[in-house]
């Protein structure tokens, strides 16, 4: 498959979630094109991952906050499946903040590196719980009908609460 920039990712797009698996985007808890945000760039010998500091990344020592990953730590190549050693870490300001959620998956491959779909804002167990009704609604309605204004009030409130989280 080809690469899609986060800014162009849309509901219904299929994205790589593991070496040989693709799944559908069902929701964005953040989709802000104009905001400027501080990101960490984790440079490896093969790929560079640019992600918010509070994003959780599968690393050699478990699921960790991206901002705490340092030189010498390992992340995972989401295309070939092997470990990648971080050789440099730097901080950058970039425009745009996007947080897609994937049907049936807690992972997404970003810049060729395996990432989770979680941040430190909400514990992964709670995030799964909060997202389940949204995922179910999306599955039933399909992406053409899945718009915030058509959701039941309780789901609309849940969706809007995700937009208030600190990334």
PDB file of C-alpha atoms in Angstrom:
ATOM      1  CA  UNK A   1       0.000   0.000   0.000  1.00  0.00           C
ATOM      2  CA  UNK A   2       0.910   3.620  -0.374  1.00  0.00           C
ATOM      3  CA  UNK A   3       1.503   6.163   2.397  1.00  0.00           C
ATOM      4  CA  UNK A   4      -1.191   8.663   3.354  1.00  0.00           C
ATOM      5  CA  UNK A   5      -0.191  11.820   5.258  1.00  0.00           C
ATOM      6  CA  UNK A   6      -2.120  12.176   8.551  1.00  0.00           C
ATOM      7  CA  UNK A   7      -3.636  15.440   7.286  1.00  0.00           C
ATOM      8  CA  UNK A   8      -5.255  13.569   4.371  1.00  0.00           C
ATOM      9  CA  UNK A   9      -6.400  10.522   6.327  1.00  0.00           C
ATOM     10  CA  UNK A  10     -10.203  10.171   6.378  1.00  0.00           C
ATOM     11  CA  UNK A  11     -12.882   8.004   7.944  1.00  0.00           C
ATOM     12  CA  UNK A  12     -13.059   4.714   6.079  1.00  0.00           C
ATOM     13  CA  UNK A  13      -9.422   4.762   4.906  1.00  0.00           C
ATOM     14  CA  UNK A  14      -7.621   1.489   5.492  1.00  0.00           C
ATOM     15  CA  UNK A  15      -4.288   1.876   7.255  1.00  0.00           C
ATOM     16  CA  UNK A  16      -1.505  -0.521   8.140  1.00  0.00           C
ATOM     17  CA  UNK A  17      -1.797  -1.715  11.728  1.00  0.00           C
ATOM     18  CA  UNK A  18       0.882  -4.409  11.603  1.00  0.00           C
ATOM     19  CA  UNK A  19       3.278  -5.971   9.121  1.00  0.00           C
ATOM     20  CA  UNK A  20       0.597  -7.769   7.083  1.00  0.00           C
ATOM     21  CA  UNK A  21      -2.656  -6.239   8.309  1.00  0.00           C
ATOM     22  CA  UNK A  22      -4.743  -3.225   7.292  1.00  0.00           C
ATOM     23  CA  UNK A  23      -7.852  -1.922   9.100  1.00  0.00           C
ATOM     24  CA  UNK A  24     -10.287   0.972   8.749  1.00  0.00           C
ATOM     25  CA  UNK A  25     -10.188   4.390  10.457  1.00  0.00           C
ATOM     26  CA  UNK A  26     -13.476   4.855  12.363  1.00  0.00           C
ATOM     27  CA  UNK A  27     -12.892   7.995  14.426  1.00  0.00           C
ATOM     28  CA  UNK A  28     -10.569  10.946  15.076  1.00  0.00           C
ATOM     29  CA  UNK A  29     -10.293  12.210  18.641  1.00  0.00           C
ATOM     30  CA  UNK A  30      -8.142  15.040  17.246  1.00  0.00           C
ATOM     31  CA  UNK A  31      -8.214  16.388  13.718  1.00  0.00           C
ATOM     32  CA  UNK A  32      -6.789  19.885  13.783  1.00  0.00           C
ATOM     33  CA  UNK A  33      -4.985  21.192  10.697  1.00  0.00           C
ATOM     34  CA  UNK A  34      -4.120  24.687  11.945  1.00  0.00           C
ATOM     35  CA  UNK A  35      -2.763  24.022  15.435  1.00  0.00           C
ATOM     36  CA  UNK A  36       1.012  24.140  15.978  1.00  0.00           C
ATOM     37  CA  UNK A  37       2.218  21.404  18.296  1.00  0.00           C
ATOM     38  CA  UNK A  38       5.522  20.184  19.725  1.00  0.00           C
ATOM     39  CA  UNK A  39       6.486  16.703  18.509  1.00  0.00           C
ATOM     40  CA  UNK A  40       9.323  14.325  19.216  1.00  0.00           C
ATOM     41  CA  UNK A  41      11.192  12.851  16.249  1.00  0.00           C
ATOM     42  CA  UNK A  42      12.607   9.413  16.988  1.00  0.00           C
ATOM     43  CA  UNK A  43      15.272   8.729  14.399  1.00  0.00           C
ATOM     44  CA  UNK A  44      16.301   5.114  13.820  1.00  0.00           C
ATOM     45  CA  UNK A  45      18.812   3.565  11.480  1.00  0.00           C
ATOM     46  CA  UNK A  46      15.999   2.992   8.933  1.00  0.00           C
ATOM     47  CA  UNK A  47      12.979   5.190   9.712  1.00  0.00           C
ATOM     48  CA  UNK A  48      12.010   8.366  11.558  1.00  0.00           C
ATOM     49  CA  UNK A  49       8.846   8.607  13.636  1.00  0.00           C
ATOM     50  CA  UNK A  50       7.332  12.021  14.346  1.00  0.00           C
ATOM     51  CA  UNK A  51       4.708  11.849  17.102  1.00  0.00           C
ATOM     52  CA  UNK A  52       3.332  13.842  20.049  1.00  0.00           C
ATOM     53  CA  UNK A  53       5.312  13.426  23.261  1.00  0.00           C
ATOM     54  CA  UNK A  54       2.376  11.823  25.086  1.00  0.00           C
ATOM     55  CA  UNK A  55       1.621   9.239  22.427  1.00  0.00           C
ATOM     56  CA  UNK A  56       2.196   5.661  23.594  1.00  0.00           C
ATOM     57  CA  UNK A  57       4.646   3.655  21.485  1.00  0.00           C
ATOM     58  CA  UNK A  58       5.418  -0.070  21.661  1.00  0.00           C
ATOM     59  CA  UNK A  59       9.112  -0.041  22.531  1.00  0.00           C
ATOM     60  CA  UNK A  60      11.643  -2.634  23.681  1.00  0.00           C
ATOM     61  CA  UNK A  61      10.479  -2.199  27.279  1.00  0.00           C
ATOM     62  CA  UNK A  62       6.677  -2.108  26.766  1.00  0.00           C
ATOM     63  CA  UNK A  63       4.154   0.558  25.820  1.00  0.00           C
ATOM     64  CA  UNK A  64       5.835   3.876  26.683  1.00  0.00           C
ATOM     65  CA  UNK A  65       5.295   7.604  26.285  1.00  0.00           C
ATOM     66  CA  UNK A  66       7.105   8.744  23.126  1.00  0.00           C
ATOM     67  CA  UNK A  67       8.705  11.690  24.939  1.00  0.00           C
ATOM     68  CA  UNK A  68      10.538   9.313  27.276  1.00  0.00           C
ATOM     69  CA  UNK A  69      12.103   7.158  24.541  1.00  0.00           C
ATOM     70  CA  UNK A  70      15.820   7.888  24.343  1.00  0.00           C
ATOM     71  CA  UNK A  71      18.823   7.046  22.187  1.00  0.00           C
ATOM     72  CA  UNK A  72      19.545   3.328  22.469  1.00  0.00           C
ATOM     73  CA  UNK A  73      15.908   2.320  23.053  1.00  0.00           C
ATOM     74  CA  UNK A  74      14.150   0.202  20.435  1.00  0.00           C
ATOM     75  CA  UNK A  75      10.892   0.685  18.560  1.00  0.00           C
ATOM     76  CA  UNK A  76       9.342  -1.648  15.985  1.00  0.00           C
ATOM     77  CA  UNK A  77       9.381  -1.485  12.214  1.00  0.00           C
ATOM     78  CA  UNK A  78       5.717  -1.721  11.219  1.00  0.00           C
ATOM     79  CA  UNK A  79       6.490  -2.746   7.647  1.00  0.00           C
ATOM     80  CA  UNK A  80       9.113  -5.486   8.163  1.00  0.00           C
ATOM     81  CA  UNK A  81       8.484  -6.428  11.793  1.00  0.00           C
ATOM     82  CA  UNK A  82      11.959  -6.095  13.291  1.00  0.00           C
ATOM     83  CA  UNK A  83      13.313  -3.891  16.056  1.00  0.00           C
ATOM     84  CA  UNK A  84      14.777  -0.491  15.216  1.00  0.00           C
ATOM     85  CA  UNK A  85      17.310   1.172  17.495  1.00  0.00           C
ATOM     86  CA  UNK A  86      16.734   4.873  18.185  1.00  0.00           C
ATOM     87  CA  UNK A  87      19.924   6.707  17.187  1.00  0.00           C
ATOM     88  CA  UNK A  88      18.747  10.295  17.711  1.00  0.00           C
ATOM     89  CA  UNK A  89      15.869  12.123  19.362  1.00  0.00           C
ATOM     90  CA  UNK A  90      14.918  15.704  18.629  1.00  0.00           C
ATOM     91  CA  UNK A  91      12.018  18.073  19.262  1.00  0.00           C
ATOM     92  CA  UNK A  92      10.226  19.965  16.499  1.00  0.00           C
ATOM     93  CA  UNK A  93       7.231  22.264  16.072  1.00  0.00           C
ATOM     94  CA  UNK A  94       4.839  21.144  13.339  1.00  0.00           C
ATOM     95  CA  UNK A  95       1.431  22.201  12.136  1.00  0.00           C
ATOM     96  CA  UNK A  96      -1.444  19.754  12.548  1.00  0.00           C
ATOM     97  CA  UNK A  97      -2.565  17.366  15.274  1.00  0.00           C
ATOM     98  CA  UNK A  98      -4.324  14.143  14.281  1.00  0.00           C
ATOM     99  CA  UNK A  99      -5.363  11.131  16.314  1.00  0.00           C
ATOM    100  CA  UNK A 100      -7.115   8.403  14.310  1.00  0.00           C
ATOM    101  CA  UNK A 101      -8.697   5.332  15.888  1.00  0.00           C
ATOM    102  CA  UNK A 102      -8.794   2.042  14.026  1.00  0.00           C
ATOM    103  CA  UNK A 103     -11.477  -0.662  13.849  1.00  0.00           C
ATOM    104  CA  UNK A 104     -10.410  -3.728  15.804  1.00  0.00           C
ATOM    105  CA  UNK A 105      -6.863  -2.512  16.414  1.00  0.00           C
ATOM    106  CA  UNK A 106      -4.897  -0.685  19.096  1.00  0.00           C
ATOM    107  CA  UNK A 107      -1.987  -0.058  16.708  1.00  0.00           C
ATOM    108  CA  UNK A 108      -1.237   1.977  13.606  1.00  0.00           C
ATOM    109  CA  UNK A 109       1.928   2.202  11.526  1.00  0.00           C
ATOM    110  CA  UNK A 110       3.137   5.813  11.353  1.00  0.00           C
ATOM    111  CA  UNK A 111       6.156   6.742   9.224  1.00  0.00           C
ATOM    112  CA  UNK A 112       6.819   2.990   8.942  1.00  0.00           C
ATOM    113  CA  UNK A 113       7.055   2.579  12.731  1.00  0.00           C
ATOM    114  CA  UNK A 114       4.528   0.702  14.869  1.00  0.00           C
ATOM    115  CA  UNK A 115       2.617   3.037  17.212  1.00  0.00           C
ATOM    116  CA  UNK A 116      -0.344   2.511  19.498  1.00  0.00           C
ATOM    117  CA  UNK A 117      -3.580   4.439  19.101  1.00  0.00           C
ATOM    118  CA  UNK A 118      -3.323   5.581  22.735  1.00  0.00           C
ATOM    119  CA  UNK A 119      -1.880   8.549  24.602  1.00  0.00           C
ATOM    120  CA  UNK A 120      -1.247   9.219  28.268  1.00  0.00           C
ATOM    121  CA  UNK A 121      -4.401  11.385  28.382  1.00  0.00           C
ATOM    122  CA  UNK A 122      -6.617   8.334  28.912  1.00  0.00           C
ATOM    123  CA  UNK A 123      -5.438   4.951  30.181  1.00  0.00           C
ATOM    124  CA  UNK A 124      -5.658   2.388  27.320  1.00  0.00           C
ATOM    125  CA  UNK A 125      -8.245   0.291  29.182  1.00  0.00           C
ATOM    126  CA  UNK A 126     -10.501   3.319  29.678  1.00  0.00           C
ATOM    127  CA  UNK A 127      -9.912   4.521  26.108  1.00  0.00           C
ATOM    128  CA  UNK A 128     -11.052   1.147  24.757  1.00  0.00           C
ATOM    129  CA  UNK A 129     -14.166   1.378  26.923  1.00  0.00           C
ATOM    130  CA  UNK A 130     -14.967   4.958  25.828  1.00  0.00           C
ATOM    131  CA  UNK A 131     -14.353   4.180  22.154  1.00  0.00           C
ATOM    132  CA  UNK A 132     -16.419   0.974  22.026  1.00  0.00           C
ATOM    133  CA  UNK A 133     -19.836   2.686  21.562  1.00  0.00           C
ATOM    134  CA  UNK A 134     -18.363   4.978  18.894  1.00  0.00           C
ATOM    135  CA  UNK A 135     -16.801   1.993  17.117  1.00  0.00           C
ATOM    136  CA  UNK A 136     -20.074   0.074  17.314  1.00  0.00           C
ATOM    137  CA  UNK A 137     -22.038   3.051  15.947  1.00  0.00           C
ATOM    138  CA  UNK A 138     -19.570   3.415  13.094  1.00  0.00           C
ATOM    139  CA  UNK A 139     -19.804  -0.312  12.326  1.00  0.00           C
ATOM    140  CA  UNK A 140     -23.602  -0.192  12.231  1.00  0.00           C
ATOM    141  CA  UNK A 141     -24.005   3.143  10.396  1.00  0.00           C
ATOM    142  CA  UNK A 142     -21.018   2.955   8.040  1.00  0.00           C
ATOM    143  CA  UNK A 143     -18.652   5.843   7.443  1.00  0.00           C
ATOM    144  CA  UNK A 144     -20.989   7.619   4.975  1.00  0.00           C
ATOM    145  CA  UNK A 145     -23.620   8.069   7.712  1.00  0.00           C
ATOM    146  CA  UNK A 146     -21.292   8.480  10.672  1.00  0.00           C
ATOM    147  CA  UNK A 147     -21.329  12.156  11.502  1.00  0.00           C
ATOM    148  CA  UNK A 148     -21.313  13.731  14.935  1.00  0.00           C
ATOM    149  CA  UNK A 149     -24.589  15.561  14.338  1.00  0.00           C
ATOM    150  CA  UNK A 150     -26.388  12.263  13.647  1.00  0.00           C
ATOM    151  CA  UNK A 151     -25.177  10.465  16.765  1.00  0.00           C
ATOM    152  CA  UNK A 152     -27.337  10.001  19.868  1.00  0.00           C
ATOM    153  CA  UNK A 153     -26.693  12.792  22.455  1.00  0.00           C
ATOM    154  CA  UNK A 154     -24.734  10.522  24.799  1.00  0.00           C
ATOM    155  CA  UNK A 155     -22.297   9.566  21.999  1.00  0.00           C
ATOM    156  CA  UNK A 156     -22.039  13.189  20.860  1.00  0.00           C
ATOM    157  CA  UNK A 157     -20.989  14.164  24.404  1.00  0.00           C
ATOM    158  CA  UNK A 158     -18.456  11.321  24.474  1.00  0.00           C
ATOM    159  CA  UNK A 159     -16.977  12.394  21.115  1.00  0.00           C
ATOM    160  CA  UNK A 160     -16.741  16.008  22.252  1.00  0.00           C
ATOM    161  CA  UNK A 161     -15.022  14.981  25.500  1.00  0.00           C
ATOM    162  CA  UNK A 162     -12.190  13.396  23.490  1.00  0.00           C
ATOM    163  CA  UNK A 163     -11.532  16.784  21.862  1.00  0.00           C
ATOM    164  CA  UNK A 164     -10.758  18.308  25.271  1.00  0.00           C
ATOM    165  CA  UNK A 165      -7.930  15.894  26.067  1.00  0.00           C
ATOM    166  CA  UNK A 166      -4.340  17.075  26.397  1.00  0.00           C
ATOM    167  CA  UNK A 167      -1.959  15.592  23.833  1.00  0.00           C
TER     168      UNK A 167
END
